[in-house]
mmCIF file of C-alpha atoms in Angstrom:
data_model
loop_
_atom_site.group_PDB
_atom_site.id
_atom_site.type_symbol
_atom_site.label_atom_id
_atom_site.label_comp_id
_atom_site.label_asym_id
_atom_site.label_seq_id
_atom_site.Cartn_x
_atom_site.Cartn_y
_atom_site.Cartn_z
ATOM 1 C CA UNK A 1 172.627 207.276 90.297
ATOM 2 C CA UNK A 2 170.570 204.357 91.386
ATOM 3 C CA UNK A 3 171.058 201.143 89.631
ATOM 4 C CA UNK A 4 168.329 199.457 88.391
ATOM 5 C CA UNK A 5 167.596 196.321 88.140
ATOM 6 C CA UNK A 6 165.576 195.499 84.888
ATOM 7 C CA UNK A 7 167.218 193.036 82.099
ATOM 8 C CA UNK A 8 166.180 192.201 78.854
ATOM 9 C CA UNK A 9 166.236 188.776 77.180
ATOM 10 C CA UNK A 10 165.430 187.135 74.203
ATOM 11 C CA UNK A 11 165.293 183.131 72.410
ATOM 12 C CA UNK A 12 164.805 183.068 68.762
ATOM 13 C CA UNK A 13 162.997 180.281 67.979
ATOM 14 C CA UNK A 14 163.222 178.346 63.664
ATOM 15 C CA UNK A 15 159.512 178.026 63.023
ATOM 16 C CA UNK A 16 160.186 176.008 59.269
ATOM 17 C CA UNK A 17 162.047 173.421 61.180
ATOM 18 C CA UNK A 18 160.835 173.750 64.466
ATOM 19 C CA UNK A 19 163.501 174.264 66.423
ATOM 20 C CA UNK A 20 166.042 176.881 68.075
ATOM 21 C CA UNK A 21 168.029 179.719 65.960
ATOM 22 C CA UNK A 22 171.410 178.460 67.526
ATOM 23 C CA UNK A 23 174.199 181.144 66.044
ATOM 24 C CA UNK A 24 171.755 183.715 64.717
ATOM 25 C CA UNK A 25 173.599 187.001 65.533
ATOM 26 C CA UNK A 26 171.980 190.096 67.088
ATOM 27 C CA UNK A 27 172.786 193.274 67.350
ATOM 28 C CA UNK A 28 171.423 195.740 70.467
ATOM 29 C CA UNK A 29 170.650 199.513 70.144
ATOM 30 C CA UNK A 30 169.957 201.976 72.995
ATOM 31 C CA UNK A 31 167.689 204.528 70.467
ATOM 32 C CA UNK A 32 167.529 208.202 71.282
ATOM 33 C CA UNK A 33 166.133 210.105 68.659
ATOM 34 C CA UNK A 34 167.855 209.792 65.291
ATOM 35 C CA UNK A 35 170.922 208.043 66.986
ATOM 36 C CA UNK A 36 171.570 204.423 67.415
ATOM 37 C CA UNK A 37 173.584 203.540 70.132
ATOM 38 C CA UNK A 38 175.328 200.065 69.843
ATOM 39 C CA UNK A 39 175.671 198.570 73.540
ATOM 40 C CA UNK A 40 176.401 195.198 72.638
ATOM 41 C CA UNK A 41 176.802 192.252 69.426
ATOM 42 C CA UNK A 42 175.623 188.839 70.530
ATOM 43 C CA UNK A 43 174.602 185.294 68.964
ATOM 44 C CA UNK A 44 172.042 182.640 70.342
ATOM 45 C CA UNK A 45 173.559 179.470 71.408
ATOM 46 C CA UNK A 46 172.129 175.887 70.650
ATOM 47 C CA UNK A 47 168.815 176.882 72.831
ATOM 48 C CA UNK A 48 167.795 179.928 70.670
ATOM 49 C CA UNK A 49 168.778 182.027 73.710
ATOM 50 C CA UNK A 50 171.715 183.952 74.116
ATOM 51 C CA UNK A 51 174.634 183.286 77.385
ATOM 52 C CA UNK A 52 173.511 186.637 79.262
ATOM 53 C CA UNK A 53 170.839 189.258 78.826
ATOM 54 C CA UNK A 54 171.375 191.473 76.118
ATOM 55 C CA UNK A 55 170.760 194.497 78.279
ATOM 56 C CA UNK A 56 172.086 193.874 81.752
ATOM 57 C CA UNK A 57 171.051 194.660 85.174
ATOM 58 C CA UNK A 58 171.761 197.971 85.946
ATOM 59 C CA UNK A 59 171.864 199.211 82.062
ATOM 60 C CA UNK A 60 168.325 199.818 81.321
ATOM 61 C CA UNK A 61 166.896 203.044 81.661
ATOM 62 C CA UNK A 62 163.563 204.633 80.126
ATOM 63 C CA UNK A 63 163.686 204.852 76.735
ATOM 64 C CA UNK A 64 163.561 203.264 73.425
ATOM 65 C CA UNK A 65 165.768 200.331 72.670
ATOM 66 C CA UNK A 66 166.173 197.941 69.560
ATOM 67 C CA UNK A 67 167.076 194.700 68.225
ATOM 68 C CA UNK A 68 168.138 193.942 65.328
ATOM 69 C CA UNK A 69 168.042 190.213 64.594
ATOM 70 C CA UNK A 70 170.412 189.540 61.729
ATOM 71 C CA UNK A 71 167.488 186.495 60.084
ATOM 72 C CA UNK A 72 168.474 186.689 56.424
ATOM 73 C CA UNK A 73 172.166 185.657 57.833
ATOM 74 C CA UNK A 74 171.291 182.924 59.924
ATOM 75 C CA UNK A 75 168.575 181.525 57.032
ATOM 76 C CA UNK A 76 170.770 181.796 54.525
ATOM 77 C CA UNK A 77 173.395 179.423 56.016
ATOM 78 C CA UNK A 78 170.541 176.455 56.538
ATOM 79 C CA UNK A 79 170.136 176.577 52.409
ATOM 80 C CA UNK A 80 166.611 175.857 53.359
ATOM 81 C CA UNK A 81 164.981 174.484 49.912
ATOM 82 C CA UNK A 82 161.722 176.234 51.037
ATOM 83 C CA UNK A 83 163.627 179.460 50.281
ATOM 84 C CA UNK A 84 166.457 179.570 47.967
ATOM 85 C CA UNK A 85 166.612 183.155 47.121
ATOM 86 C CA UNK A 86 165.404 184.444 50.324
ATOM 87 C CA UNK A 87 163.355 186.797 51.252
ATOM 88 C CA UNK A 88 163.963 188.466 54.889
ATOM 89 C CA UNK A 89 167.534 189.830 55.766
ATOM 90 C CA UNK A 90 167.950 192.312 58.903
ATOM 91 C CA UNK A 91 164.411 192.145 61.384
ATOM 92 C CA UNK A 92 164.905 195.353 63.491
ATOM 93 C CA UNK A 93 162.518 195.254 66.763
ATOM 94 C CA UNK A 94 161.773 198.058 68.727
ATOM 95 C CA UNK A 95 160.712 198.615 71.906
ATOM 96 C CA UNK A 96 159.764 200.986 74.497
ATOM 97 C CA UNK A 97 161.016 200.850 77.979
ATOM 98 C CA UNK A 98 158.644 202.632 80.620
ATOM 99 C CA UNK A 99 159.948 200.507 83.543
ATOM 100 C CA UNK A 100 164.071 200.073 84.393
ATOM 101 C CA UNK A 101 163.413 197.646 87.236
ATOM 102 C CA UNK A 102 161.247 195.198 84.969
ATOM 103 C CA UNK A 103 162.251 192.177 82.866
ATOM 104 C CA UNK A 104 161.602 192.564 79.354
ATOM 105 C CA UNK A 105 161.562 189.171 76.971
ATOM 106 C CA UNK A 106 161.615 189.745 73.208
ATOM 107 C CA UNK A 107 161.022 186.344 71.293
ATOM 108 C CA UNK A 108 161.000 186.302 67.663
ATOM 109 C CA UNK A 109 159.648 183.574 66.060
ATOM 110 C CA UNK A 110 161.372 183.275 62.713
ATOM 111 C CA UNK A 111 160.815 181.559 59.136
ATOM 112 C CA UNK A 112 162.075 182.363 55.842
ATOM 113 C CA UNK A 113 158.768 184.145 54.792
ATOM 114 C CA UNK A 114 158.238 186.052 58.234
ATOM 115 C CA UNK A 115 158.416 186.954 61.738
ATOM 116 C CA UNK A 116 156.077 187.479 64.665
ATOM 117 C CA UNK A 117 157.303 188.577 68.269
ATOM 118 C CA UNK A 118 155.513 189.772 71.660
ATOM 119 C CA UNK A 119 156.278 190.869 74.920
ATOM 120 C CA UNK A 120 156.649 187.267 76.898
ATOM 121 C CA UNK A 121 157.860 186.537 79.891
#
């Protein structure tokens, strides 16, 4: 089998403060069909970003993949006055792989009222 050598990577960035998601854990599926595969838990450092892809090279393969950001969580322990009862908890993005040898970014930009993210770069 030939390794590839696509990654993915992400950075979680605190939109109501403006700032990094430092410690905002994640959780990374491989999805094939009905069945979640769990490759890998991992939390963003002070930089939003986490220490190593969460898919490494040589990983990746065609297919349907999925992060689940655990927001609620991380919003929850800022006690942010804005949102005292919360509203998001788990933000589950998934994406489609059509190329292993790529580099796939998956930002999320977070507040306590919503989400946005993109393909970057």
């Amino acid at each position: 089998m030939t390794q590839t050598r696509g990654y993915v990577t992400t950075h979680v960035l605190d939109t109501a403060r403006g700032s990094p998601a430092a410690g905002l854990e994640i959780d990374v599926f491989r999805i094939d069909g009905d069945n979640r595969q769990v490759l890998r838990r991992m939390q963003t450092n002070d930089d939003g970003r986490c220490d190593s892809p969460v898919i490494q090279c040589g990983e990746l393969s065609i297919g349907s993949y999925e992060l689940l950001f655990h927001g609620g969580a991380y919003l929850r322990s800022l006690a942010l006055p804005a949102a005292p009862d919360g509203f998001l908890d788990e933000v589950p993005i998934r994406f489609w792989v059509q190329d292993a040898d790529q580099h796939y970014h998956v930002p999320l930009l977070l507040s306590p009222f919503g989400y946005t993210t993109y393909r970057g770069s």
